[in-house]
PDB file of C-alpha atoms in Angstrom:
ATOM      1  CA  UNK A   1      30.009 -12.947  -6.278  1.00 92.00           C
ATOM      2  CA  UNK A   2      29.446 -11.596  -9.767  1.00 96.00           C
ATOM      3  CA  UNK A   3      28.715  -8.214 -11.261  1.00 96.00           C
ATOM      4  CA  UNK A   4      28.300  -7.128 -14.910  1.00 98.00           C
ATOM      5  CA  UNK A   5      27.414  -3.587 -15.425  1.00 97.00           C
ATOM      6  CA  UNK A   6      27.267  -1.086 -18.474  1.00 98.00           C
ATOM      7  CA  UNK A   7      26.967   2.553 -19.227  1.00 98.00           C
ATOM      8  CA  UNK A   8      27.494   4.273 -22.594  1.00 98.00           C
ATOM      9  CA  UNK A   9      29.962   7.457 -22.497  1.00 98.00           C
ATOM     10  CA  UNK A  10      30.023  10.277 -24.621  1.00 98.00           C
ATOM     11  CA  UNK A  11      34.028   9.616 -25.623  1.00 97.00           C
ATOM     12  CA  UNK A  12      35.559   7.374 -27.991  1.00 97.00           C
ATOM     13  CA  UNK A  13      36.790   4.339 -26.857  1.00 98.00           C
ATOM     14  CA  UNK A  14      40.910   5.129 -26.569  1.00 97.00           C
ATOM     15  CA  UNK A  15      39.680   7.913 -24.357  1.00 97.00           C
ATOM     16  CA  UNK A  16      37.967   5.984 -21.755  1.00 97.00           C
ATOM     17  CA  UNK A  17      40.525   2.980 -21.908  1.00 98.00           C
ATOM     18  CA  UNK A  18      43.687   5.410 -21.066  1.00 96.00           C
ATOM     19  CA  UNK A  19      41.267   7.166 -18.825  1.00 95.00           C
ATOM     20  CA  UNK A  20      40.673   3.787 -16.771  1.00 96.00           C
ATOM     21  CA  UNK A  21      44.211   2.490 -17.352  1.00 95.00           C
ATOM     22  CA  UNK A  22      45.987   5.641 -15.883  1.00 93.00           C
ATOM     23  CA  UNK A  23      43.421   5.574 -12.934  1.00 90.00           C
ATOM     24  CA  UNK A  24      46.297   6.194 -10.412  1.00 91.00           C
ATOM     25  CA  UNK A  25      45.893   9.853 -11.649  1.00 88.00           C
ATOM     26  CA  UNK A  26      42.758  10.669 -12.095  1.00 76.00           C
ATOM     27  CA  UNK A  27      40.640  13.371  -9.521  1.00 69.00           C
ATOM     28  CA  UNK A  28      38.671  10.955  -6.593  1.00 73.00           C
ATOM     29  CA  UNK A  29      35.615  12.339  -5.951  1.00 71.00           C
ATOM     30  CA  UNK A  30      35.311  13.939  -2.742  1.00 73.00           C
ATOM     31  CA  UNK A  31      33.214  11.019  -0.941  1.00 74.00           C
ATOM     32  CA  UNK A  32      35.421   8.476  -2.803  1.00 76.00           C
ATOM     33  CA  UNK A  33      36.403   5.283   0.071  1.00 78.00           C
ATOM     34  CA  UNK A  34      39.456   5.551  -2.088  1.00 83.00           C
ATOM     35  CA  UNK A  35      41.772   7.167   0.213  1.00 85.00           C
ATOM     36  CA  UNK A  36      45.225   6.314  -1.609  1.00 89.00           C
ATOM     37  CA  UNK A  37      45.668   4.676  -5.464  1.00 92.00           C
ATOM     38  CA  UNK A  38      49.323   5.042  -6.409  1.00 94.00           C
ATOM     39  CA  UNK A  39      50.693   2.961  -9.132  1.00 95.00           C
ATOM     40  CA  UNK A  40      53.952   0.844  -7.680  1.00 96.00           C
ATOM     41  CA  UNK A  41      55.689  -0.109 -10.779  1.00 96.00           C
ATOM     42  CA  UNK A  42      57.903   2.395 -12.835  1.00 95.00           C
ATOM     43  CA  UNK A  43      57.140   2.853 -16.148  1.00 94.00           C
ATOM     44  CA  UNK A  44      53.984   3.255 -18.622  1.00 94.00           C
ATOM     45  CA  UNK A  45      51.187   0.382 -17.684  1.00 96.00           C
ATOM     46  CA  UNK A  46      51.298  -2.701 -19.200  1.00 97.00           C
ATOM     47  CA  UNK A  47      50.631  -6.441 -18.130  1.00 98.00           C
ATOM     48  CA  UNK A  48      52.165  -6.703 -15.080  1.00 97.00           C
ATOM     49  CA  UNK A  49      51.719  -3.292 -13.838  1.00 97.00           C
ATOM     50  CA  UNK A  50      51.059  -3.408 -10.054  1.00 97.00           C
ATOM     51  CA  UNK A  51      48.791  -0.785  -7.852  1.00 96.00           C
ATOM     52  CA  UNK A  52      48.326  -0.050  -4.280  1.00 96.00           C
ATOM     53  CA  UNK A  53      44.885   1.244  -2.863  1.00 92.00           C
ATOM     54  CA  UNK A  54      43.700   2.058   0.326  1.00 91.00           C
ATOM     55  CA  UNK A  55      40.182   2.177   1.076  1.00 85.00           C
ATOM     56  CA  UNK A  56      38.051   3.510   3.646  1.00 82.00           C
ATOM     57  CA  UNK A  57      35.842  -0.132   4.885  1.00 72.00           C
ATOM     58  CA  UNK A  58      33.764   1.002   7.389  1.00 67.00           C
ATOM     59  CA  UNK A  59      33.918   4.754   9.490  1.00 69.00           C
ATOM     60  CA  UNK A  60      37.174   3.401  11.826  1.00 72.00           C
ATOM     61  CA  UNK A  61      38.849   0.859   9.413  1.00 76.00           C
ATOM     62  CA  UNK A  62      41.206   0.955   6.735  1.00 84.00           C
ATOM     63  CA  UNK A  63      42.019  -1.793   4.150  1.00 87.00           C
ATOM     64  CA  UNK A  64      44.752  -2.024   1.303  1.00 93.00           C
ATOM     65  CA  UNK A  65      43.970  -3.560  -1.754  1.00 94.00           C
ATOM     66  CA  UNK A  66      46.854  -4.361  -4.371  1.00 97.00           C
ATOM     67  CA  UNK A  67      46.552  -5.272  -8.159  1.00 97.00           C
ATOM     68  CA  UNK A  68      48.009  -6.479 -11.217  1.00 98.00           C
ATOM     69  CA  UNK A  69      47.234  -5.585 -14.660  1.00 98.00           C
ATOM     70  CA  UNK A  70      46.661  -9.343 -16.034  1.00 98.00           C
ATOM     71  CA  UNK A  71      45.395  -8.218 -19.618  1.00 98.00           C
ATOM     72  CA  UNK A  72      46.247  -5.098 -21.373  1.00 98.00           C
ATOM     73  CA  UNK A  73      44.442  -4.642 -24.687  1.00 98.00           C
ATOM     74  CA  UNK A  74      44.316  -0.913 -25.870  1.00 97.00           C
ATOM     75  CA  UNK A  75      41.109   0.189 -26.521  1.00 97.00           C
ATOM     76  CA  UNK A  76      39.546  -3.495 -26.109  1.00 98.00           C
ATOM     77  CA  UNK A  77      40.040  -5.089 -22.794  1.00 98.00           C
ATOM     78  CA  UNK A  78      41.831  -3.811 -19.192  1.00 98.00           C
ATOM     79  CA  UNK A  79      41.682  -6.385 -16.849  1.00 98.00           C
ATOM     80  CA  UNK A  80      43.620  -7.199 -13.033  1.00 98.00           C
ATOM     81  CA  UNK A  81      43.727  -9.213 -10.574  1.00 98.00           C
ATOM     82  CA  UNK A  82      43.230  -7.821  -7.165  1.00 96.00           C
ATOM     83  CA  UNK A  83      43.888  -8.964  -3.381  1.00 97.00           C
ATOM     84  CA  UNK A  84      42.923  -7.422   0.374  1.00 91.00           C
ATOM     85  CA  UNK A  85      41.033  -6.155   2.962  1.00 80.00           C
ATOM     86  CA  UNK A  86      39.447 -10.055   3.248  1.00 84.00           C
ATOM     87  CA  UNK A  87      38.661 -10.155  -0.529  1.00 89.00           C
ATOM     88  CA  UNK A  88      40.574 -11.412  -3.621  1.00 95.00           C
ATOM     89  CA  UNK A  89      38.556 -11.174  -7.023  1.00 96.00           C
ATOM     90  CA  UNK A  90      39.057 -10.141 -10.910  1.00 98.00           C
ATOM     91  CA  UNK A  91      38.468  -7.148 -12.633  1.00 98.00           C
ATOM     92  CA  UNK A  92      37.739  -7.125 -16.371  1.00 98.00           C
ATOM     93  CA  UNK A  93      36.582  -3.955 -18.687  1.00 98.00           C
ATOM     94  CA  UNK A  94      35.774  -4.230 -22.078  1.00 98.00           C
ATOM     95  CA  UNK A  95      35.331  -0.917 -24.594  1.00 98.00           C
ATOM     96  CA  UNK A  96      33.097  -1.338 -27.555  1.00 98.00           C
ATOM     97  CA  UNK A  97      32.652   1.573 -29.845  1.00 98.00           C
ATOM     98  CA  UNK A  98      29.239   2.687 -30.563  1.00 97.00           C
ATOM     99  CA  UNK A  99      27.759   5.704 -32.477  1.00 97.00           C
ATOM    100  CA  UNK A 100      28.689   8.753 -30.384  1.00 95.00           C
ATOM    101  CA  UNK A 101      31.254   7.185 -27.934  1.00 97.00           C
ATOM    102  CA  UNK A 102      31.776   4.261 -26.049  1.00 98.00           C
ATOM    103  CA  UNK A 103      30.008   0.932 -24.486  1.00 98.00           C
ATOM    104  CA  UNK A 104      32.210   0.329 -21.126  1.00 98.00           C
ATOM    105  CA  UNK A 105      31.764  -3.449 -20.003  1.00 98.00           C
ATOM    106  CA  UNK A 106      32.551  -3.617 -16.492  1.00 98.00           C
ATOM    107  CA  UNK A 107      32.972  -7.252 -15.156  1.00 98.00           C
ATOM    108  CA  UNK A 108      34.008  -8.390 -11.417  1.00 97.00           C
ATOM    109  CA  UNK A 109      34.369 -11.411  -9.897  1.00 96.00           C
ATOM    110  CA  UNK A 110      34.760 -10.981  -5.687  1.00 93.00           C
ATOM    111  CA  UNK A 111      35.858 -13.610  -3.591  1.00 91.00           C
ATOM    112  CA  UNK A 112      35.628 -12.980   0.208  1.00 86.00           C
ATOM    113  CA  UNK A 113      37.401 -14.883   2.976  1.00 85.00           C
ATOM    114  CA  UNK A 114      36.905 -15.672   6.735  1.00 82.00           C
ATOM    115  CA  UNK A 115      34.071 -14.265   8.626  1.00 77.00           C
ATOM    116  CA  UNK A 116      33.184 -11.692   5.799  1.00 76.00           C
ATOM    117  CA  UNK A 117      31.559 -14.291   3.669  1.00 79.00           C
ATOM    118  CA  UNK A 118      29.044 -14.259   6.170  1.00 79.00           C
ATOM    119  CA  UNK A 119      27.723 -10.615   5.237  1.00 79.00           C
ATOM    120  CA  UNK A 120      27.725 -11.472   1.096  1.00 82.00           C
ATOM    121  CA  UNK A 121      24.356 -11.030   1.084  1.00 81.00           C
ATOM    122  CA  UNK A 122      24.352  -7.686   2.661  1.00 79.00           C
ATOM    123  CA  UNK A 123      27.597  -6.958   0.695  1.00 81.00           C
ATOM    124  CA  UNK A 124      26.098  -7.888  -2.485  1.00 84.00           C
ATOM    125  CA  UNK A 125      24.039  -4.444  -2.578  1.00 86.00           C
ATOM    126  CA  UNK A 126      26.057  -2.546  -0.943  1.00 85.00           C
ATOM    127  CA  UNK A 127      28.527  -3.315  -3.937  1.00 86.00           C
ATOM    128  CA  UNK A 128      26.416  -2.967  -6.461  1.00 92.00           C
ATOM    129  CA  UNK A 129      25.027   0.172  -5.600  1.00 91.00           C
ATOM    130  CA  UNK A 130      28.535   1.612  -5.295  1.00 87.00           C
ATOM    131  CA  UNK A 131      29.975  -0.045  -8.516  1.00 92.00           C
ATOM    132  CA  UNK A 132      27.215   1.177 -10.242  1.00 95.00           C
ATOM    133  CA  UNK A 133      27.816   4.905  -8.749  1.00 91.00           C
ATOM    134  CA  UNK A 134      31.133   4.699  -9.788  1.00 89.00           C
ATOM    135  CA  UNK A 135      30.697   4.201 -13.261  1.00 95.00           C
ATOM    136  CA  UNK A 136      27.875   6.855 -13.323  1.00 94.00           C
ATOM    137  CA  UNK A 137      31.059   9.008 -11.679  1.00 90.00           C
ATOM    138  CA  UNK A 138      33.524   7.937 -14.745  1.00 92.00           C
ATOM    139  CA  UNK A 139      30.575   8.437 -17.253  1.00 96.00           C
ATOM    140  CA  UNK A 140      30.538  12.349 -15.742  1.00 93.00           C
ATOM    141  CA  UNK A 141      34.086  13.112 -14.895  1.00 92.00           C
ATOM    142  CA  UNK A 142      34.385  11.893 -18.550  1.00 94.00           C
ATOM    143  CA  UNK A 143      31.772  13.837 -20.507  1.00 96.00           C
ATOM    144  CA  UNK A 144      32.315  17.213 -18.491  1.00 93.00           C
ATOM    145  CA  UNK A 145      35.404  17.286 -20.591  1.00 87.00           C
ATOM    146  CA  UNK A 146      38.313  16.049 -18.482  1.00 85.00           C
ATOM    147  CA  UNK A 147      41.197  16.052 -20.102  1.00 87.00           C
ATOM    148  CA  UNK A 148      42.703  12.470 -21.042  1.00 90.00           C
ATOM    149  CA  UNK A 149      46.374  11.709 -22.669  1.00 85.00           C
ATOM    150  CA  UNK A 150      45.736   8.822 -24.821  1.00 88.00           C
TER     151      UNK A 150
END
């Protein structure tokens, strides 16, 4: 399963990057499934750089997701590999400046395994919708002013 999505943001492009690339820090919305991101290797992020998440599936069931930074570009490209809860898939983002701000490039590539590749189809929308909310989330956490350490 692949998904390409886009939204402009109102920040310059080494804004959103460290924004996305220190994401084991920044505020989870209140609905977020994300119940847990916490970044498992010392030191500043780089290729390499492994993260934990746990995720809230379904209303009684928990999954844990861990990735690995697999390109590390500042201000260009932020990509990982990921693996868990019956998935394994890629992650890419690309930032292109553009007049006022920045053109984020999300790209994912999800692979699922036993009996979930059954649901896909339903999956498939679900996903989207949710990947699509989330960037619209970024986008606003972003232009309210958030503060970001590049």
């Amino acid at each position: 399963m692949f998904f390409e999505l886009t939204v402009s943001i109102r920040r310059p492009p080494a804004e959103v990057f460290a924004f996305l690339r220190d994401k084991d820090i920044y505020p989870q919305e209140p609905d977020s499934p994300v119940l847990l991101l916490e970044k498992t290797t010392p030191g500043a992020p780089g290729v390499g750089t492994c993260y934990r998440e746990v995720v809230k599936m379904l209303p009684f069931y928990q999954g844990e997701i861990v990735s690995t930074l697999t390109r590390f570009e500042p201000y260009e490209y932020l990509e990982e590999d990921f693996r868990g809860a019956g998935m394994h898939g890629h992650l890419a983002y690309q930032f292109i400046q553009e007049p006022g701000g920045t053109l984020l490039i999300q790209r994912e590539t999800l692979h699922y395994q036993g009996l979930l590749r059954l649901f896909e189809p339903v999956i498939r929308v679900f996903l989207y919708r949710r990947l699509r909310e989330r960037l619209a989330d970024i986008k606003s956490i972003l232009e309210s002013g958030y503060k970001v350490v590049v």
